[in-house]
Coordinates of C-alpha atoms and ligand atoms in Angstrom, one line a residue:
X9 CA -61.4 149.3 -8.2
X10 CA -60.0 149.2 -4.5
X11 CA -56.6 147.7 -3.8
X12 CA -58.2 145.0 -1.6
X13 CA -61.5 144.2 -0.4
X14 CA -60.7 144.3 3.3
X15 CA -57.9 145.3 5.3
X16 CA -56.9 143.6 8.6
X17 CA -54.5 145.4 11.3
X18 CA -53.1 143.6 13.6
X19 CA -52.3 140.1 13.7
X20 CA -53.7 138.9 17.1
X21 CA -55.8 136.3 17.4
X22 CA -59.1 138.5 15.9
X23 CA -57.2 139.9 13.4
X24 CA -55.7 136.5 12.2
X25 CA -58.7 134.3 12.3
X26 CA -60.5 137.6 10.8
X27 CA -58.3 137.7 7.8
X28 CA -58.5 133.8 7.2
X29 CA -62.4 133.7 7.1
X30 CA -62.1 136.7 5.0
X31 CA -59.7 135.5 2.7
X32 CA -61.3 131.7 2.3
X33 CA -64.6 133.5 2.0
X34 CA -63.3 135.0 -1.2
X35 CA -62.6 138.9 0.0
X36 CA -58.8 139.8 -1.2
X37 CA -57.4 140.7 2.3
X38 CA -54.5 142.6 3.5
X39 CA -53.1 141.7 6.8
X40 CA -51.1 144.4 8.5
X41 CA -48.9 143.5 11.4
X42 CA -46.7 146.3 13.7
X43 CA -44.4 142.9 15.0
X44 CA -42.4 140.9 13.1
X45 CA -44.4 137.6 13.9
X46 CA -47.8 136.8 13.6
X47 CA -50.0 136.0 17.2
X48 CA -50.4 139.2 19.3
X49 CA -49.9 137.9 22.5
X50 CA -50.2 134.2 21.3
X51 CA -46.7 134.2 20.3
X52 CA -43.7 132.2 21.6
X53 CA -39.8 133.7 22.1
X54 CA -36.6 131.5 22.8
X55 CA -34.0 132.3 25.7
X56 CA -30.8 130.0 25.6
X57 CA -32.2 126.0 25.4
X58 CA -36.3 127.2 25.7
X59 CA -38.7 128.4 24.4
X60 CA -41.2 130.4 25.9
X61 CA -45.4 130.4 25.6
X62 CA -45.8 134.2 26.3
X63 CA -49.8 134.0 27.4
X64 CA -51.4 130.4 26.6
X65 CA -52.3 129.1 29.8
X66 CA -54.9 126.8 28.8
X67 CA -57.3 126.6 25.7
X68 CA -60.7 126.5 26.4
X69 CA -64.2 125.3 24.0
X70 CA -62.4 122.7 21.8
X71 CA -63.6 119.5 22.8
X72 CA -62.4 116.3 21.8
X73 CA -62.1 114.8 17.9
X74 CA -65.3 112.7 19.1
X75 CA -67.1 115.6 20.7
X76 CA -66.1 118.4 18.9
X77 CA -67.0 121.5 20.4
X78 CA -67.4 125.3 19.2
X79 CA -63.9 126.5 18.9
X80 CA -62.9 123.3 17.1
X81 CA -65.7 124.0 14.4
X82 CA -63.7 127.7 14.0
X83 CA -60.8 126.3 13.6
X84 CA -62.4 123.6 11.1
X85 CA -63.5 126.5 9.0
X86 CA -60.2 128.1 9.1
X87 CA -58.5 125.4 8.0
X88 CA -56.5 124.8 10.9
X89 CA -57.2 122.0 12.9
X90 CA -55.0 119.7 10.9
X91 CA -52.1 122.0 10.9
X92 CA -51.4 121.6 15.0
X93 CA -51.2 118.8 17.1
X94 CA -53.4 119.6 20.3
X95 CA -52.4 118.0 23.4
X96 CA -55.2 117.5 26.1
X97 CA -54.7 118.1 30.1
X98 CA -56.3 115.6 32.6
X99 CA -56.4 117.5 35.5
X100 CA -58.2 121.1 35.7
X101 CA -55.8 123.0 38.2
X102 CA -54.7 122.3 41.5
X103 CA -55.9 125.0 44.3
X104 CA -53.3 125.5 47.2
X105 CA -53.5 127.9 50.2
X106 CA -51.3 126.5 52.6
X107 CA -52.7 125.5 55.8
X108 CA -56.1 125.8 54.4
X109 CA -56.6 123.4 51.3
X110 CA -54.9 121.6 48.2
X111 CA -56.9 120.1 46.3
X112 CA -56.4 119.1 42.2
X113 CA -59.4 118.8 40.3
X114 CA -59.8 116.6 37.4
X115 CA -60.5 117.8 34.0
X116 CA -64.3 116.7 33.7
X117 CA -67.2 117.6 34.9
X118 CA -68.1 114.1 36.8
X119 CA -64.5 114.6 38.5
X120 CA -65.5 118.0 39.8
X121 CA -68.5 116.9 41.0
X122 CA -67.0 113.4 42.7
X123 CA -63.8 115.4 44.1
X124 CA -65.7 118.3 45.5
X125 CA -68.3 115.8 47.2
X126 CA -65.1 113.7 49.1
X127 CA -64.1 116.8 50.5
X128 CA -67.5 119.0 50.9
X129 CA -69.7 116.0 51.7
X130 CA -72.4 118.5 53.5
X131 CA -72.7 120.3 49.8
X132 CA -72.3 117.5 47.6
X133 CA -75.8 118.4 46.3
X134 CA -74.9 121.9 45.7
X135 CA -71.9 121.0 44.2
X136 CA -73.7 119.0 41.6
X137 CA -76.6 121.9 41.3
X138 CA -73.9 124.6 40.3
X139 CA -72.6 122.5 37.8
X140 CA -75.5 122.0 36.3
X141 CA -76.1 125.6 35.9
X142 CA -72.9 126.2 34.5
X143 CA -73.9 123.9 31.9
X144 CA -76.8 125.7 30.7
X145 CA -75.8 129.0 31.1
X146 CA -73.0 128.0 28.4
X147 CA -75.5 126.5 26.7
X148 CA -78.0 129.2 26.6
X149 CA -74.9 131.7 26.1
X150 CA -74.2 129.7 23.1
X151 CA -76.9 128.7 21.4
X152 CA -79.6 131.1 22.4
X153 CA -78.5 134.0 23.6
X154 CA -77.0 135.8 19.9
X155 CA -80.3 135.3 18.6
X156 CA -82.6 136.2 21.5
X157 CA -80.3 139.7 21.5
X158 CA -80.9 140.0 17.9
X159 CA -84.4 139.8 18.2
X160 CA -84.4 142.7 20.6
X161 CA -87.8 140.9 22.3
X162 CA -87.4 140.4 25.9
X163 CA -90.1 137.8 25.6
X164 CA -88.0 135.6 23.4
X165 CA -85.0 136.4 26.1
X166 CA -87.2 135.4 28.9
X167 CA -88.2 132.2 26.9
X168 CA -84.9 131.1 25.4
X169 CA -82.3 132.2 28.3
X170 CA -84.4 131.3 31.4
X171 CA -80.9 130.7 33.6
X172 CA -79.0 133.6 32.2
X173 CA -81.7 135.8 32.8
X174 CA -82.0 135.0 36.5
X175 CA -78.5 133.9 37.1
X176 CA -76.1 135.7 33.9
X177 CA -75.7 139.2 35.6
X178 CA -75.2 138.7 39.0
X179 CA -72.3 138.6 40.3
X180 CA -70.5 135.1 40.6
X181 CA -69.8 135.6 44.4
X182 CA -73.7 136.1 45.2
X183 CA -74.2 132.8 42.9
X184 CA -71.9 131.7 44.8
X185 CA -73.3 132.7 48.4
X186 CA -76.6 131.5 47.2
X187 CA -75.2 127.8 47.0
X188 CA -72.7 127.4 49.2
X189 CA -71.9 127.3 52.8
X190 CA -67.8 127.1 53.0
X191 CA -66.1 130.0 51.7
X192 CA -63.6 127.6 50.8
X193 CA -65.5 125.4 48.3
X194 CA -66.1 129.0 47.0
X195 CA -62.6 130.0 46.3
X196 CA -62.1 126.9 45.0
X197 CA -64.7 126.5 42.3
X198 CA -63.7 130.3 41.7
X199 CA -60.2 129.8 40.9
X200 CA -60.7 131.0 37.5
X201 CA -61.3 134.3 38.6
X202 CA -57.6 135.3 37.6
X203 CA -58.5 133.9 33.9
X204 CA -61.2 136.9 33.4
X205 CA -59.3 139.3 35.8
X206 CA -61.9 140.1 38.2
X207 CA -62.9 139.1 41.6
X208 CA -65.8 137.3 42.2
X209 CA -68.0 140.0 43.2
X210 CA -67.6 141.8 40.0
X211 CA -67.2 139.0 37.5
X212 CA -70.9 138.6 36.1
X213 CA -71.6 134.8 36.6
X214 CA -71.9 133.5 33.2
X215 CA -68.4 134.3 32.7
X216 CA -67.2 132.3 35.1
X217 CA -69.7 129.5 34.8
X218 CA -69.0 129.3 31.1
X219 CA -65.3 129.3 31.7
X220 CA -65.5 126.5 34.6
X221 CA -67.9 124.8 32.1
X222 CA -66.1 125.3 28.6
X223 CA -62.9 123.8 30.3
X224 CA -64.3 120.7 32.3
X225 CA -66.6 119.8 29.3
X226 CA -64.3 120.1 26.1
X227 CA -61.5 120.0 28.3
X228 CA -58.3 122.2 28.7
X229 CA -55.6 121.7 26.2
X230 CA -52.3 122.8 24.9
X231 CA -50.9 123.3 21.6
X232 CA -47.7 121.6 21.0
X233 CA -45.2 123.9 20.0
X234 CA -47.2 126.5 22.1
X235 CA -50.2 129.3 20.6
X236 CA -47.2 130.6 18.2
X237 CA -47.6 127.2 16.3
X238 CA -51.4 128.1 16.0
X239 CA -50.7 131.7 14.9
X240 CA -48.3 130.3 12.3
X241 CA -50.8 127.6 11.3
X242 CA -53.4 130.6 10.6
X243 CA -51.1 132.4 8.9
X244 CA -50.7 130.0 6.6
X245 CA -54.1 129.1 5.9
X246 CA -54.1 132.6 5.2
X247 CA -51.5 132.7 2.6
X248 CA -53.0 129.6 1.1
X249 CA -55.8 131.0 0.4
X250 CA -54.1 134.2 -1.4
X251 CA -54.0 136.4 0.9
X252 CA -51.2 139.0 1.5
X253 CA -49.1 140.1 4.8
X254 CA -46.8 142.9 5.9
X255 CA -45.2 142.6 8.7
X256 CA -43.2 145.1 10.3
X257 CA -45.8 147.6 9.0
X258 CA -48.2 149.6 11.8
X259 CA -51.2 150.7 10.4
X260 CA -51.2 154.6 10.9
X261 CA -54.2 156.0 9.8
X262 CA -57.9 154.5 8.7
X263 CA -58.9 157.2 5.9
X264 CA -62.2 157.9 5.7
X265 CA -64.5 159.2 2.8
X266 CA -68.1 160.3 3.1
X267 CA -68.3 158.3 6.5
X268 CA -67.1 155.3 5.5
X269 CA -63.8 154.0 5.5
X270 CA -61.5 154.2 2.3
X271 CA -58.1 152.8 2.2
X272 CA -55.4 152.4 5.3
X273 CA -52.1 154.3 5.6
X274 CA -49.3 152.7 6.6
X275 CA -45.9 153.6 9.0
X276 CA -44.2 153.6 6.1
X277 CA -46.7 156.0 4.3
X278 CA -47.9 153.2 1.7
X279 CA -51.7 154.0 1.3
X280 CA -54.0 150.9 0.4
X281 CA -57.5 151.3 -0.5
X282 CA -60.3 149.0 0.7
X283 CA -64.2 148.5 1.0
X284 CA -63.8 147.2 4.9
X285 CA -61.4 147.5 7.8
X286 CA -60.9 145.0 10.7
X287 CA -59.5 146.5 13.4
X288 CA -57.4 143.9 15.8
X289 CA -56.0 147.0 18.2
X290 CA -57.3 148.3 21.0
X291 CA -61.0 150.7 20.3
X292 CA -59.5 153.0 22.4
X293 CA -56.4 153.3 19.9
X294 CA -58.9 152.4 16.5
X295 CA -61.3 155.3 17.7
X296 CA -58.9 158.1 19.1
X297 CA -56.0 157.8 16.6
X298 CA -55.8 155.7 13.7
X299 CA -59.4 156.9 12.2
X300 CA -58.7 160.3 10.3
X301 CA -61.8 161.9 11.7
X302 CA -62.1 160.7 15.6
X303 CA -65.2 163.0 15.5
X304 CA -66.9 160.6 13.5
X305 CA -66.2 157.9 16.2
X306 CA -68.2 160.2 18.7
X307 CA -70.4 157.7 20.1
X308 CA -67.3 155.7 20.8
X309 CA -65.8 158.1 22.4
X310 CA -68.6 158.8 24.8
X311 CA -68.8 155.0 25.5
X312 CA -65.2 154.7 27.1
X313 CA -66.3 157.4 29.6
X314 CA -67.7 154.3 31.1
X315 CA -65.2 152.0 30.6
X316 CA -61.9 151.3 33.1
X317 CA -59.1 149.8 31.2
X318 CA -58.1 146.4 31.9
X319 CA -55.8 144.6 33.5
X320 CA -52.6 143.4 32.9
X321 CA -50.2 141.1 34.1
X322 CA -46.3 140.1 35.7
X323 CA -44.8 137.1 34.2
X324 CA -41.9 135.3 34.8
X325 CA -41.0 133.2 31.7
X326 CA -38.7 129.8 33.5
X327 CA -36.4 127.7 32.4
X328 CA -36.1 124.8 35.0
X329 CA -33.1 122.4 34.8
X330 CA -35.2 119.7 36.4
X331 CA -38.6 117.6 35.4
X332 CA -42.0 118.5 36.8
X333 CA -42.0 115.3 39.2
X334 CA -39.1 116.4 40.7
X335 CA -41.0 119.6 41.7
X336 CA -43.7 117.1 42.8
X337 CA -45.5 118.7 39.8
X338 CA -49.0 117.0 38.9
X339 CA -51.1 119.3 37.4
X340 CA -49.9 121.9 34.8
X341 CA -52.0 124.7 36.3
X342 CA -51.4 125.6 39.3
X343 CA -53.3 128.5 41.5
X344 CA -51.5 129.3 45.1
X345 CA -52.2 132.1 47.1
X346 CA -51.8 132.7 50.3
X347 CA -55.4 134.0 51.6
X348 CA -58.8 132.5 50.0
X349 CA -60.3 135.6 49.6
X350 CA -60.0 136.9 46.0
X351 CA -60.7 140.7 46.6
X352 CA -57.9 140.5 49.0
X353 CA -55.8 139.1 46.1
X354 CA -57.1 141.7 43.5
X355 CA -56.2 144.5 45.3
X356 CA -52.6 143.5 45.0
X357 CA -52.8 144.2 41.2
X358 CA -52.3 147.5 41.2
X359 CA -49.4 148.4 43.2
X360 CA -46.2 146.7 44.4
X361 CA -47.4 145.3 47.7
X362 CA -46.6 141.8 48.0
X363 CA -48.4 139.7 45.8
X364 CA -51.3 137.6 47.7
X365 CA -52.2 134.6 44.5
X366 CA -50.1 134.2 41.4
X367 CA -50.4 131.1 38.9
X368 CA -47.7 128.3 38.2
X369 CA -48.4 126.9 35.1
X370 CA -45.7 124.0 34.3
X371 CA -46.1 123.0 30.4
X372 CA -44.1 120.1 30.8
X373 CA -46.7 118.3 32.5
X374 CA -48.3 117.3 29.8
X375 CA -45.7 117.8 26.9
X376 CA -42.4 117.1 27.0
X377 CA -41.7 118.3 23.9
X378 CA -41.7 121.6 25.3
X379 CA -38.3 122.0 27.1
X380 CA -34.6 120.1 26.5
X381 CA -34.8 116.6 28.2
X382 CA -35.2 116.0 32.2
X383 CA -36.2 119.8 32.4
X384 CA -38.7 122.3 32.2
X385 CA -40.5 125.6 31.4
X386 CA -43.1 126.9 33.2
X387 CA -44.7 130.4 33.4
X388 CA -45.3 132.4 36.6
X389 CA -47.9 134.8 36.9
X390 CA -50.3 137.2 38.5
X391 CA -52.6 140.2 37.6
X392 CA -51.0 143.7 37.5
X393 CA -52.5 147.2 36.5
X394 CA -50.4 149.3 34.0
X395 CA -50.8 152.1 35.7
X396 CA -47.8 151.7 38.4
X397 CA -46.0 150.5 36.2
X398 CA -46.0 153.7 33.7
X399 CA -44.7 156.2 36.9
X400 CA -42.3 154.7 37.8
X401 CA -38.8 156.4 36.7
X402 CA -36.8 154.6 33.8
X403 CA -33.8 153.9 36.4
X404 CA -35.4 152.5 38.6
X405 CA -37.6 149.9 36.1
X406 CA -34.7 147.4 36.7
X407 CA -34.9 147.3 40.2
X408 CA -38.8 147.4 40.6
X409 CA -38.8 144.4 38.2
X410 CA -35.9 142.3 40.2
X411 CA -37.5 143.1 43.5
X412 CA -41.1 142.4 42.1
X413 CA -40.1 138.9 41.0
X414 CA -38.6 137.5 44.0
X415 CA -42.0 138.4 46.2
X416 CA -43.9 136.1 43.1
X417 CA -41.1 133.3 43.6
X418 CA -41.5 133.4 47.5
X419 CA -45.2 133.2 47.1
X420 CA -45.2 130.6 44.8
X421 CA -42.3 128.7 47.0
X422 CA -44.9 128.3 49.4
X423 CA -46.1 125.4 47.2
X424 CA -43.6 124.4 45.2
X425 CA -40.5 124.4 47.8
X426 CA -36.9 125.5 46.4
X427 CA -37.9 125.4 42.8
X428 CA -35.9 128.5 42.5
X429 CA -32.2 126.6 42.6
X430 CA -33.5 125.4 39.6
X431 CA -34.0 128.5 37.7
X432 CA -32.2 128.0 34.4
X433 CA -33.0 130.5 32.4
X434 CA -35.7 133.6 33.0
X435 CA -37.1 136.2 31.6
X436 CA -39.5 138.6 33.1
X437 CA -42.6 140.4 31.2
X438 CA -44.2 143.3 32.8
X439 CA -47.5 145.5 31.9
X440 CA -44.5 147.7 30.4
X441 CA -43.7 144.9 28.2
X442 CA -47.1 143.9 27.2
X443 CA -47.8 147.9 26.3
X444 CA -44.7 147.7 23.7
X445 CA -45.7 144.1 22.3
X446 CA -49.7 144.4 21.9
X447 CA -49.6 148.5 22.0
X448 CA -52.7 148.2 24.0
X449 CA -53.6 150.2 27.0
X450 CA -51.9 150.0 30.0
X451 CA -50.5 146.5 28.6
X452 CA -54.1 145.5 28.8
X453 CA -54.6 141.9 28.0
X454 CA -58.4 141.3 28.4
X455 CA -59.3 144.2 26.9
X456 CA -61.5 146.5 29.2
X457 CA -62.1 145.8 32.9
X458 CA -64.9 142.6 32.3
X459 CA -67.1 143.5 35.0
X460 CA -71.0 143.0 35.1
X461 CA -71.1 146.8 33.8
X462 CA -69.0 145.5 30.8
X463 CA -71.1 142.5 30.0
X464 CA -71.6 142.4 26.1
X465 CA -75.5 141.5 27.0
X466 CA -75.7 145.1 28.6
X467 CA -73.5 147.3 26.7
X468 CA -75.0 148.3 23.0
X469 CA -72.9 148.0 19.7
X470 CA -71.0 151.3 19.0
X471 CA -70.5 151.3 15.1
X472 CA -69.7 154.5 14.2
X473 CA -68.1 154.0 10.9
X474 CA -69.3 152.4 7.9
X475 CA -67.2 149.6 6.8
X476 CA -64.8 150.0 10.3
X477 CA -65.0 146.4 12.4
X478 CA -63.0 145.8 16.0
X479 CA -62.2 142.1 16.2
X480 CA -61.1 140.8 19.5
X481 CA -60.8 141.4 23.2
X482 CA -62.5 144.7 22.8
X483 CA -65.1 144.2 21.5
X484 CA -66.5 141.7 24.5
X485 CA -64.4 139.0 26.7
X486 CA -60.4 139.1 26.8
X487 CA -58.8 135.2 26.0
X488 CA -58.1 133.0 23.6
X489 CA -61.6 131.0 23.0
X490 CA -63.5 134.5 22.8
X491 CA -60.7 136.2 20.1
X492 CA -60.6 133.5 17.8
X493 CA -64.6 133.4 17.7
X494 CA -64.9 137.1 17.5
X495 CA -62.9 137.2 14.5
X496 CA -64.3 134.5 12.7
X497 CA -67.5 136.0 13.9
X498 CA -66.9 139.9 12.3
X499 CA -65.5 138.1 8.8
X500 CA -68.7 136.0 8.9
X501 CA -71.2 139.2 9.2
X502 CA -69.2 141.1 6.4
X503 CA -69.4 138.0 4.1
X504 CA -73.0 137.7 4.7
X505 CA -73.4 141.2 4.2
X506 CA -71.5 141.0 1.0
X507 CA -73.3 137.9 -0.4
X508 CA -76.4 139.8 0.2
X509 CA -75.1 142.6 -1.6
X510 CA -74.0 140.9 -4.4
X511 CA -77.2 138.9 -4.5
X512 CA -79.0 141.7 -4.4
X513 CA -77.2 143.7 -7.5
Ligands
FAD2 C1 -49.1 136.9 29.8 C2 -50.5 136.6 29.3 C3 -51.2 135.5 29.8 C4 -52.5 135.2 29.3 N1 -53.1 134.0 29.7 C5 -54.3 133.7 29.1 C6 -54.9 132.4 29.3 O1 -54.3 131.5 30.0 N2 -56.1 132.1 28.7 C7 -56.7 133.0 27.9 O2 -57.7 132.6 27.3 N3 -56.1 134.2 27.7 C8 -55.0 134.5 28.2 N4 -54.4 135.8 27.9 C9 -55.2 136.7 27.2 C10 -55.2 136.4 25.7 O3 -53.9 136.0 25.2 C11 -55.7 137.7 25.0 O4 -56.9 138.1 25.5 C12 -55.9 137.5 23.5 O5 -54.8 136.7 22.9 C13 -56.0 138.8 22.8 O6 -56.2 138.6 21.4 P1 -56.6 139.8 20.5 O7 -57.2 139.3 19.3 O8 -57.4 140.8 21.2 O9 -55.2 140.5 20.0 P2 -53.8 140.9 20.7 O10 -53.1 139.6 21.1 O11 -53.9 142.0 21.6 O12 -53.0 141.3 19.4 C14 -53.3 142.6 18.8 C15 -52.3 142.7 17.6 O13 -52.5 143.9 17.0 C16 -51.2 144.5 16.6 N5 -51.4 145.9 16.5 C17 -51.7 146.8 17.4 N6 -51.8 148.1 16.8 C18 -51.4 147.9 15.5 C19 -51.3 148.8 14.4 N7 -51.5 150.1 14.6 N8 -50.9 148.3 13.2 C20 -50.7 147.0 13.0 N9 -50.8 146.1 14.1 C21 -51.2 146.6 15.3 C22 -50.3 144.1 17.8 O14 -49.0 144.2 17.5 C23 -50.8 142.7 18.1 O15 -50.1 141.7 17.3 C24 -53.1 136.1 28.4 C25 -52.4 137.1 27.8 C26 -51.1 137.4 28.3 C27 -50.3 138.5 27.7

């Protein structure tokens, strides 16, 4: 008799939603957490009067109570729907290069369209084409694509996913190219780009279509009392159900017997035994060090030859002592940049160069709840690479840090004038930090690089232990939406595979 029938490391948002459809599915699980909160990066922290949403930008596939949408059945499932209040955003983001364009979009697909058209007129038939095709390349990614993979018959692929087949893999920017005239409607309709963490010429299209679809259609939306309150909600549901958490406790090994995984050593040299193991960490850290015998993980191994680690980001964490109208604030999301071009803007992640697009997400737009009265917090952002980060000397951390800030608040400034003066209180996240928080690579918070190469429709399954399971950003796309379905997605293949087993005996 095992200790538990599955064990679950890491508490992210895999791992969490993992262990809950686990638990309610009626496997005794063990959740095993290094931090001493539950979340991964959807976790909250609180400097002087605020509290800060470390990653939550905006939640994606939920739809509305009358249109519920994919992620909302999840959290149905999970049991956690009614445990958080969600709070919906009416405007998409706002896109500002100045001198160029500023534009807001509205959150819905009709208000892209009708926006879009008033200020491309020339296109307007275009604009409403592409939209269409994001809609049924999320619908075919959804609802036909897992079984036309399955089958492993290109016919049935052919068939079923007519749109992702011609359009999936190809590279948003020649999608792109292929309707459009103005590079600016491009960059525009783009803007997500910085949400998957690749430019446009290397982010396959269905990524981006999905995303631009997933948000406009079932809108974007916040969780009051930020992600931490949904982490905490699962956690619950979790304990609820009977299931049982350390936190505080690193798993250190995966022990294996006869090829198959056995039990799970902890930091503190506790050994629990198990049947399955969901690992929420990185592959790269699952494969190489926590399984006893890495050569059994060979196949793995080879596969991250492949791979190119993912990237990171720079955060500034604010306090403002003032409301979002006073900052002229009418969107919560808020892409400005300086140049249109995206691969321009990349580039910038990975070294200290003065940043070329960040993000200005102000969560007070559409909450208030989330700061002291009359002011604010908001979250300032763009894509970094761990890799500069990790040379440079301890002493001189500090400095790169200060220095790296105040080019993001001059960039940002040229949008939002002077909102510096009313910098309260700030705190500033680096890939450094994001490496000691999530112990992934590099501070990696998409998992790897999600380029075309990448694409879960190209890239085989690599399941080189019996009983060992990755839920999460590595094992396809990085982001909230995708890590609470992948987790609820592993638990449900190892129930099934239970029930069939136990049906079977
Ligand atoms: C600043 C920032 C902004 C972001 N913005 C957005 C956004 O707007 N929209 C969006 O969709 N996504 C965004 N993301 C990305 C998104 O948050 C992540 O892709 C997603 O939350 C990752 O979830 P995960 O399940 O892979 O686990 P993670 O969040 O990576 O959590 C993994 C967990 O495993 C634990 N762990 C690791 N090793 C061990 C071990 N040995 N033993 C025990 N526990 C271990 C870690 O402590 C951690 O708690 C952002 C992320 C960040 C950091």
């Amino acid at each position: 008799m095992k200790d538990f029938d599955a064990i679950v490391i890491g508490a992210g948002n895999g791992g969490l939603s993992a262990a809950v459809a686990l638990q309610r599915g009626g496997m005794q699980t063990l959740l095993l957490e290094r931090h001493n909160i539950p979340g991964g990066c959807a976790t909250s922290f609180v400097r002087g009067d605020y509290e800060f949403e470390v990653a939550l930008h905006q939640l994606s596939g939920l739809g509305t109570e009358k249109q519920p949408a994919v992620l909302r059945h999840v959290f149905d499932s999970l049991g956690v729907t009614d445990k958080v209040t969600f709070i919906e955003e009416h405007h998409l983001y706002r896109y500002a290069v100045p001198g160029v364009i500023d534009i807001t979009l509205p959150a819905s697909v009709s208000g892209i369209v009708q926006t879009l058209s008033t200020e491309f007129p020339e296109e307007a038939d275009a604009i409403q084409k592409f939209m269409d095709l994001c809609e049924v390349i999320t619908l075919e990614t959804y609802m036909a694509l897992p079984n036309a993979r399955r089958s492993g018959d290109p016919d049935v692929l052919k068939r079923n996913c007519r749109n992702f087949v011609k359009y999936g893999l190809k590279s948003t920017q020649d999608v792109m190219d292929e309707f459009f005239i103005s590079p600016v409607l491009k960059a525009v309709l783009g803007g997500y780009w910085g949400y998957a963490g690749q430019p446009l010429d290397r982010l396959p299209f269905s990524d981006l279509g999905v995303m631009l679809y997933a948000y406009a259609a079932m809108k974007p939306w916040h969780i009051e009392g930020g992600s931490q309150a949904l982490s905490n909600a699962l956690l619950e549901s979790f304990l609820e159900a009977g299931g049982d958490v350390r936190f505080n406790c690193g798993a250190e090994k995966i022990l294996t017997e006869g090829g198959g995984v056995s039990a799970v050593r902890t930091e503190h040299g506790d050994v629990f035994t198990c049947n399955q193991v969901v690992s929420n960490a990185s592959s790269v850290l699952t494969y190489n060090q926590l399984l006893d015998r890495p050569e059994l993980a060979k196949n793995a191994r080879e596969d991250f030859k492949s791979r190119r680690m993912g990237v990171s980001g720079f955060v500034l964490y604010m306090g403002l002592d003032c409301t979002p109208e006073d900052l002229g604030l009418e969107a919560a999301t808020n892409f400005i940049a300086t140049t249109i071009d995206d691969k321009q803007q990349y580039a910038r992640s990975k070294g200290f160069e003065d940043p070329l697009g960040c993000l200005f997400t102000c969560y007070t737009v559409g909450d208030k709840t989330m700061a002291p009265q009359g002011k604010s917090v908001a979250a300032l952002m763009c894509l970094q690479y761990g890799e500069p980060w990790d040379s440079i000397a301890p002493e001189e951390y500090a400095a790169t840090k200060f220095a790296y800030a105040e080019k993001l608040i001059a960039l940002a400034e040229n949008v939002i004038p002077n909102f510096r003066q009313h910098i309260e209180e700030i705190e500033i996240g680096t890939p450094v930090t994001m490496m000691r928080y999530l112990n992934t690579p590099g501070g990696a918070i998409y998992g790897f690089d999600q380029t075309i190469a990448e694409h879960g429709a190209v890239r085989d399954r690599v399941r080189p232990v019996d009983g060992l399971h990755l839920a999460g950003s590595w094992t396809g796309m990085g982001g909230f939406q995708p890590t609470y379905q992948a987790g609820a997605a592993v638990a449900a293949s190892i129930l099934r595979k239970q029930n069939t087993k136990g049906n079977a005996a």
